[in-house]
Coordinates of C-alpha atoms in Angstrom, one line a residue:
X1 CA 92.9 78.2 57.5
X2 CA 90.1 77.7 60.0
X3 CA 89.2 80.2 62.7
X4 CA 89.8 77.6 65.4
X5 CA 93.3 77.0 64.1
X6 CA 94.0 80.8 64.1
X7 CA 92.7 81.2 67.6
X8 CA 94.9 78.3 68.8
X9 CA 98.0 79.9 67.2
X10 CA 97.3 83.5 68.4
X11 CA 95.7 82.9 71.8
X12 CA 96.1 79.2 72.6
X13 CA 93.8 76.9 74.7
X14 CA 93.8 77.7 78.4
X15 CA 92.5 74.3 79.4
X16 CA 89.9 75.6 81.8
X17 CA 88.2 72.2 82.2
X18 CA 90.9 69.6 81.2
X19 CA 94.5 68.8 82.1
X20 CA 97.2 70.6 80.2
X21 CA 98.7 67.9 77.9
X22 CA 102.4 67.2 78.3
X23 CA 102.9 68.3 74.7
X24 CA 101.6 71.8 75.6
X25 CA 103.6 72.3 78.7
X26 CA 105.9 75.4 78.7
X27 CA 109.6 75.7 79.4
X28 CA 111.1 76.2 82.9
X29 CA 112.1 79.7 81.8
X30 CA 108.6 80.6 80.7
X31 CA 106.9 79.4 83.9
X32 CA 109.6 81.1 86.0
X33 CA 109.0 84.4 84.2
X34 CA 105.2 84.1 84.9
X35 CA 106.0 83.7 88.6
X36 CA 108.8 86.3 88.7
X37 CA 106.5 88.9 87.3
X38 CA 103.8 88.3 89.9
X39 CA 105.4 89.2 93.3
X40 CA 108.1 91.6 92.2
X41 CA 105.8 94.6 92.3
X42 CA 105.3 98.0 93.9
X43 CA 102.7 96.5 96.3
X44 CA 105.4 94.2 97.6
X45 CA 107.6 97.2 98.3
X46 CA 104.7 98.9 100.0
X47 CA 104.3 95.8 102.3
X48 CA 108.1 95.9 103.0
X49 CA 107.7 99.6 103.9
X50 CA 104.9 98.8 106.4
X51 CA 106.8 96.0 108.0
X52 CA 110.0 97.9 108.5
X53 CA 108.1 101.0 109.9
X54 CA 106.2 98.7 112.3
X55 CA 108.9 96.3 113.3
X56 CA 112.3 97.9 112.6
X57 CA 114.6 96.7 109.9
X58 CA 116.2 93.7 111.4
X59 CA 113.0 92.2 112.8
X60 CA 111.2 92.9 109.6
X61 CA 114.0 91.3 107.6
X62 CA 113.7 88.1 109.7
X63 CA 109.9 88.1 109.2
X64 CA 110.4 88.5 105.4
X65 CA 112.8 85.6 105.2
X66 CA 110.8 83.2 107.3
X67 CA 107.6 84.2 105.7
X68 CA 108.9 83.7 102.2
X69 CA 110.5 80.3 103.1
X70 CA 107.1 79.2 104.4
X71 CA 105.5 80.4 101.2
X72 CA 108.0 78.4 99.1
X73 CA 107.0 75.2 101.1
X74 CA 103.3 76.0 100.8
X75 CA 103.2 77.1 97.2
X76 CA 105.7 74.6 96.0
X77 CA 103.7 71.7 97.4
X78 CA 100.5 72.9 95.9
X79 CA 102.2 73.8 92.6
X80 CA 103.6 70.2 92.3
X81 CA 100.1 68.8 92.6
X82 CA 99.0 71.0 89.7
X83 CA 102.1 69.9 87.7
X84 CA 101.5 66.2 88.4
X85 CA 97.9 66.3 87.2
X86 CA 98.0 69.2 84.7
X87 CA 95.0 70.6 86.6
X88 CA 94.1 74.1 87.6
X89 CA 93.2 74.9 91.2
X90 CA 89.4 74.4 90.6
X91 CA 90.0 70.9 89.4
X92 CA 92.3 70.0 92.3
X93 CA 89.8 71.5 94.8
X94 CA 87.1 69.2 93.2
X95 CA 89.1 66.2 94.6
X96 CA 89.2 67.5 98.1
X97 CA 86.0 69.4 98.5
X98 CA 83.8 67.4 96.1
X99 CA 82.3 67.8 92.6
X100 CA 79.9 70.5 94.0
X101 CA 81.7 71.5 97.1
X102 CA 84.8 72.9 95.3
X103 CA 82.6 75.8 94.2
X104 CA 82.9 77.4 97.7
X105 CA 86.7 77.1 97.8
X106 CA 87.3 78.1 94.2
X107 CA 84.6 80.8 94.3
X108 CA 86.0 82.4 97.4
X109 CA 89.6 82.5 96.0
X110 CA 88.5 83.6 92.6
X111 CA 86.5 86.5 94.2
X112 CA 89.3 87.5 96.5
X113 CA 91.7 87.6 93.5
X114 CA 89.2 89.7 91.6
X115 CA 89.3 92.0 94.6
X116 CA 93.1 92.2 94.2
X117 CA 92.7 93.1 90.6
X118 CA 90.4 96.0 91.8
X119 CA 92.8 97.0 94.5
X120 CA 95.8 97.2 92.2
X121 CA 93.9 98.9 89.5
X122 CA 92.7 101.5 92.0
X123 CA 96.3 102.0 93.3
X124 CA 97.3 102.6 89.7
X125 CA 94.6 105.3 89.3
X126 CA 95.4 106.8 92.6
X127 CA 99.2 107.1 92.0
X128 CA 98.6 108.5 88.6
X129 CA 96.2 111.1 90.0
X130 CA 98.5 112.0 92.9
X131 CA 101.7 112.2 90.8
X132 CA 100.5 113.7 87.5
X133 CA 97.1 115.2 88.5
X134 CA 95.4 112.9 85.9
X135 CA 91.7 112.2 86.5
X136 CA 91.4 109.3 88.8
X137 CA 88.4 107.7 87.2
X138 CA 89.9 108.0 83.7
X139 CA 93.2 106.5 84.6
X140 CA 91.6 103.7 86.6
X141 CA 89.4 102.7 83.6
X142 CA 92.3 103.0 81.2
X143 CA 94.6 100.9 83.4
X144 CA 91.9 98.3 84.0
X145 CA 91.3 97.9 80.2
X146 CA 95.1 97.6 79.6
X147 CA 95.5 95.0 82.2
X148 CA 92.5 93.1 80.8
X149 CA 94.3 93.0 77.4
X150 CA 97.3 91.3 78.9
X151 CA 95.1 88.7 80.6
X152 CA 93.1 88.1 77.4
X153 CA 96.2 86.7 75.7
X154 CA 96.4 84.1 78.4
X155 CA 99.4 82.4 79.9
X156 CA 101.6 83.8 77.1
X157 CA 100.6 87.3 78.1
X158 CA 101.7 86.7 81.7
X159 CA 105.0 85.5 80.4
X160 CA 105.6 88.5 78.2
X161 CA 104.5 91.1 80.8
X162 CA 107.0 89.5 83.2
X163 CA 109.7 89.8 80.6
X164 CA 109.1 93.6 80.7
X165 CA 108.2 94.2 84.3
X166 CA 110.9 92.2 86.0
X167 CA 114.0 93.9 84.4
X168 CA 112.4 97.3 85.0
X169 CA 111.9 96.5 88.7
X170 CA 115.4 95.1 89.1
X171 CA 117.1 98.1 87.6
X172 CA 114.9 100.8 89.1
X173 CA 114.6 99.1 92.5
X174 CA 118.3 98.5 92.7
X175 CA 119.0 102.1 91.9
X176 CA 116.4 103.3 94.5
X177 CA 118.0 101.1 97.2
X178 CA 121.5 102.2 96.5
X179 CA 120.6 105.8 96.2
X180 CA 118.5 106.0 99.3
X181 CA 120.7 103.9 101.5
X182 CA 123.8 105.6 100.2
X183 CA 122.5 109.0 101.2
X184 CA 121.4 107.9 104.6
X185 CA 124.2 105.4 105.3
X186 CA 123.8 101.6 105.5
X187 CA 124.5 101.6 109.3
X188 CA 121.4 103.8 109.8
X189 CA 119.3 101.5 107.6
X190 CA 120.4 98.3 109.4
X191 CA 119.8 99.9 112.9
X192 CA 116.5 101.5 112.1
X193 CA 114.1 100.6 114.9
X194 CA 110.8 101.7 113.3
X195 CA 108.4 104.6 113.8
X196 CA 107.4 103.3 117.3
X197 CA 110.3 101.4 118.7
X198 CA 108.7 101.2 122.2
X199 CA 105.6 99.5 120.8
X200 CA 106.7 97.5 117.8
X201 CA 104.6 95.3 115.6
X202 CA 104.7 91.7 116.8
X203 CA 106.7 89.1 114.9
X204 CA 103.5 87.1 114.4
X205 CA 101.6 90.0 112.8
X206 CA 104.6 90.7 110.6
X207 CA 104.8 87.1 109.5
X208 CA 101.1 87.0 108.8
X209 CA 101.4 90.1 106.6
X210 CA 104.2 88.5 104.6
X211 CA 102.3 85.3 104.1
X212 CA 98.9 86.9 103.5
X213 CA 100.2 89.2 100.7
X214 CA 100.2 86.3 98.2
X215 CA 98.4 83.5 100.1
X216 CA 95.4 83.6 97.8
X217 CA 97.5 83.5 94.5
X218 CA 99.8 81.0 96.2
X219 CA 96.9 78.7 97.0
X220 CA 95.7 78.7 93.3
X221 CA 99.3 78.2 92.1
X222 CA 98.1 75.2 90.1
X223 CA 96.7 77.6 87.6
X224 CA 100.3 78.5 86.7
X225 CA 102.3 75.4 87.6
X226 CA 100.1 73.0 85.6
X227 CA 102.0 74.5 82.6
X228 CA 105.4 73.2 84.0
X229 CA 106.9 70.1 82.3
X230 CA 107.9 68.3 85.6
X231 CA 108.2 68.7 89.3
X232 CA 111.7 70.2 89.1
X233 CA 110.6 72.9 86.7
X234 CA 107.6 73.6 89.0
X235 CA 109.7 74.1 92.1
X236 CA 112.3 76.3 90.3
X237 CA 109.5 78.5 89.0
X238 CA 108.0 78.7 92.6
X239 CA 111.4 79.5 94.1
X240 CA 111.7 82.4 91.6
X241 CA 108.6 83.9 93.3
X242 CA 109.2 82.8 96.9
X243 CA 111.7 83.7 98.2
X244 CA 113.4 85.6 95.3
X245 CA 110.9 88.0 93.7
X246 CA 108.8 88.6 96.8
X247 CA 111.8 89.1 99.1
X248 CA 113.4 91.5 96.6
X249 CA 110.3 93.6 96.3
X250 CA 109.8 93.8 100.1
X251 CA 113.5 94.7 100.7
X252 CA 113.3 97.6 98.2
X253 CA 110.4 99.2 100.2
X254 CA 112.0 98.3 103.5
X255 CA 115.4 99.8 102.8
X256 CA 113.7 103.0 101.5
X257 CA 111.7 103.3 104.7
X258 CA 114.7 102.8 106.9
X259 CA 116.8 105.3 104.9
X260 CA 114.1 108.0 104.8
X261 CA 113.1 107.5 108.4
X262 CA 109.9 109.4 108.0
X263 CA 107.8 110.0 111.2
X264 CA 104.9 108.1 109.6
X265 CA 105.3 105.7 106.6
X266 CA 103.8 106.9 103.4
X267 CA 103.4 103.7 101.3
X268 CA 101.3 105.6 98.7
X269 CA 103.5 108.6 98.7
X270 CA 107.2 109.3 99.0
X271 CA 107.9 106.1 100.9
X272 CA 107.4 104.1 97.7
X273 CA 109.4 103.3 94.6
X274 CA 107.2 105.3 92.3
X275 CA 107.1 108.3 94.7
X276 CA 110.8 108.1 95.3
X277 CA 111.6 108.2 91.5
X278 CA 109.3 111.2 91.1
X279 CA 110.9 113.0 94.0
X280 CA 114.1 113.3 92.1
X281 CA 112.5 116.0 89.9
X282 CA 114.0 114.7 86.7
X283 CA 111.5 114.8 83.7
X284 CA 113.0 111.8 82.0
X285 CA 112.8 109.8 85.3
X286 CA 109.2 110.8 85.6
X287 CA 108.5 109.3 82.2
X288 CA 110.3 106.1 83.1
X289 CA 108.3 105.9 86.4
X290 CA 105.1 106.3 84.5
X291 CA 105.9 103.4 82.2
X292 CA 107.2 101.3 85.1
X293 CA 104.1 101.8 87.1
X294 CA 101.8 100.6 84.3
X295 CA 104.0 97.6 83.5
X296 CA 104.6 96.7 87.1
X297 CA 101.0 96.9 88.4
X298 CA 99.8 95.6 85.0
X299 CA 101.7 92.4 85.8
X300 CA 100.1 91.7 89.1
X301 CA 96.7 92.8 87.9
X302 CA 96.9 90.5 84.8
X303 CA 97.9 87.5 87.0
X304 CA 95.1 88.1 89.5
X305 CA 92.5 88.5 86.8
X306 CA 93.8 85.4 85.1
X307 CA 93.4 83.3 88.3
X308 CA 90.0 84.7 88.9
X309 CA 88.8 84.1 85.3
X310 CA 90.2 80.5 85.3
X311 CA 88.3 79.8 88.5
X312 CA 85.0 81.3 87.5
X313 CA 85.2 79.8 84.0
X314 CA 85.3 76.4 85.7
X315 CA 82.4 77.2 88.0
X316 CA 80.4 78.8 85.2
X317 CA 81.4 76.1 82.6
X318 CA 82.6 78.8 80.2
X319 CA 85.8 80.1 78.7
X320 CA 88.5 82.0 80.6
X321 CA 88.6 84.9 78.1
X322 CA 84.8 85.5 78.3
X323 CA 84.9 85.6 82.1
X324 CA 88.0 87.8 82.1
X325 CA 86.1 90.5 80.2
X326 CA 83.1 90.3 82.6
X327 CA 85.2 90.2 85.7
X328 CA 87.4 93.0 84.6
X329 CA 84.3 95.2 84.1
X330 CA 83.3 94.4 87.7
X331 CA 86.8 95.0 89.0
X332 CA 87.1 98.4 87.3
X333 CA 83.8 99.5 88.7
X334 CA 84.9 98.5 92.2
X335 CA 88.3 100.2 91.8
X336 CA 86.5 103.5 91.1
X337 CA 85.2 103.3 94.7
X338 CA 88.8 103.5 96.1
X339 CA 88.9 99.9 97.4
X340 CA 92.7 100.0 97.5
X341 CA 92.3 101.9 100.8
X342 CA 91.2 98.6 102.5
X343 CA 94.7 97.1 101.8
X344 CA 95.6 96.0 105.3
X345 CA 92.2 94.7 106.4
X346 CA 92.2 92.7 103.2
X347 CA 95.4 91.0 104.2
X348 CA 93.9 90.2 107.6
X349 CA 90.9 88.5 106.0
X350 CA 93.1 86.4 103.7
X351 CA 95.1 85.2 106.7
X352 CA 92.0 83.8 108.3
X353 CA 90.1 82.2 105.4
X354 CA 92.7 81.1 102.8
X355 CA 95.5 79.0 104.5
X356 CA 93.1 76.2 105.6
X357 CA 92.1 75.6 102.0
X358 CA 95.7 74.9 101.0
X359 CA 96.4 72.8 104.1
X360 CA 93.4 70.6 103.3
X361 CA 94.6 70.0 99.7
X362 CA 98.1 69.2 100.9
X363 CA 96.9 66.8 103.6
X364 CA 94.4 65.1 101.3
X365 CA 96.4 64.8 98.1
X366 CA 99.8 64.1 99.5
X367 CA 99.1 62.0 102.6
X368 CA 95.4 60.8 102.8
X369 CA 94.8 59.9 99.1
X370 CA 98.2 60.4 97.3
X371 CA 98.6 59.6 93.7
X372 CA 94.9 58.9 93.1
X373 CA 93.6 59.6 89.6
X374 CA 91.7 62.8 89.7
X375 CA 88.5 61.3 88.4
X376 CA 88.5 58.6 91.0
X377 CA 89.6 61.0 93.7
X378 CA 86.6 63.3 93.2
X379 CA 84.0 60.7 94.0
X380 CA 81.3 62.4 96.1
X381 CA 79.6 65.7 95.4
X382 CA 80.5 66.9 98.9
X383 CA 83.3 66.0 101.3
X384 CA 82.2 67.2 104.7
X385 CA 85.6 66.5 106.4
X386 CA 87.2 69.2 104.2
X387 CA 84.6 71.8 105.2
X388 CA 84.8 70.9 108.9
X389 CA 88.6 71.3 108.7
X390 CA 88.2 74.6 106.9
X391 CA 85.9 75.9 109.5
X392 CA 88.1 74.8 112.4
X393 CA 91.2 76.3 110.7
X394 CA 89.4 79.7 110.2
X395 CA 88.1 79.7 113.8
X396 CA 91.5 79.0 115.2
X397 CA 92.9 81.8 113.0
X398 CA 90.3 84.3 114.3
X399 CA 90.9 83.3 117.9
X400 CA 94.7 83.7 117.3
X401 CA 94.1 87.2 115.8
X402 CA 91.9 88.3 118.7
X403 CA 93.5 86.6 121.7
X404 CA 97.1 86.0 120.7
X405 CA 98.1 88.6 118.1
X406 CA 101.7 88.0 118.8
X407 CA 101.4 84.7 116.9
X408 CA 100.9 84.3 113.2
X409 CA 97.2 84.0 112.1
X410 CA 98.1 82.4 108.8
X411 CA 100.4 79.7 110.3
X412 CA 97.8 78.9 113.0
X413 CA 95.1 78.5 110.4
X414 CA 97.2 76.2 108.3
X415 CA 98.3 73.9 111.1
X416 CA 94.8 73.7 112.7
X417 CA 93.1 72.9 109.4
X418 CA 95.6 70.3 108.4
X419 CA 95.6 68.6 111.8
X420 CA 91.8 68.6 111.9
X421 CA 91.6 67.0 108.5
X422 CA 94.0 64.3 109.6
X423 CA 92.2 63.6 112.9
X424 CA 88.8 63.3 111.0
X425 CA 90.3 60.9 108.5
X426 CA 92.1 58.7 111.1
X427 CA 88.9 58.8 113.2
X428 CA 87.0 57.3 110.3
X429 CA 89.3 54.3 110.3
X430 CA 90.6 54.9 106.8
X431 CA 94.3 54.2 106.1
X432 CA 96.9 56.9 105.7
X433 CA 99.7 56.7 103.1
X434 CA 102.3 59.0 101.7
X435 CA 103.5 59.3 98.2
X436 CA 104.8 62.1 96.0
X437 CA 102.5 63.0 93.1
X438 CA 103.6 61.9 89.7
X439 CA 102.8 63.3 86.3
X440 CA 99.4 62.0 85.2
X441 CA 98.1 63.1 81.8

């Protein structure tokens, strides 16, 4: 048996530079597990904690619901493009930004996702150090290597880590919600007004935080949804993530925060699933929490590293697994510098820079040039309209954040970029048509 055949059986081709053939597409269940295992994480619970502490439970719940529905529309639309063509994000971006221009969009997102890998790996090391007094550097490196191992397997690895992580989160998260809310009383949880009820976080900021949490991974959704057999399977898998998994994770953190009613939220301490489990002072529960933490953050880290490696492998004309090893080494080194502490500013940056990219792809490949064969659609090396719209969207987002913080930065960026792209296209005298993407392989 040849080495090539063994590699294909054990690891499989990740199709970094070509469409995923229809014969290699995965089941709806498999792609759904990949997506379920991504947002249903401790970091989502931390975000829910921050939202409820800042906005109060009812306002935060509304922001979570609206934000996740927006994410379903956004990610679902981009995912269907990946499914129709079998292409990853970098290949789709080549159509809208050009054969050379795509490097800027794909490179930015791949780098941001590497940053997420570093942040989540750093959070793992920090929580292990805080809870068990393990050496931070040792745990960070060990976790980073473990997460690399999952990524190295490829899309199959993301499926299997989801199979472990999701049931653990559902069981433990459900117990934490019932235990904390049962002790405090559900009436107290539902009426919780936040830590500063007289000066609550605006709905727009809360909505931006919900959207920005997964806006980068949601934009490169084609990396996952290209494996779906058809549009229906793609949308089902997306719905498993948004609203289901992401909303569940945020609610776990939000209910805990409202039940505990701490003077200041502690998303990296007691006011967190992991911290709450340890606070029960049960040795067996501490062991379960240890395993849960590694599996749960291992899931999101492996997904982020996979996205980053797929993007950079396309840019560098290499293989995903080679780039995964190199990028993991970089991410682990960054994590050692406590990058996780920049969590909230990171979300703010994503809300400004990322939504315009997805808006341009949707406007271009659904309405301006729908159904075009990818080779013909790429055409030029550079497509200036896409970059102008990207710049306009980001500028509007920055202006929104500085001058109208009560509005959503991410939503403003998306609308401005999409509208600008349309105006530039119509101004050129080119026709506009609409057609749903169809499977092209």
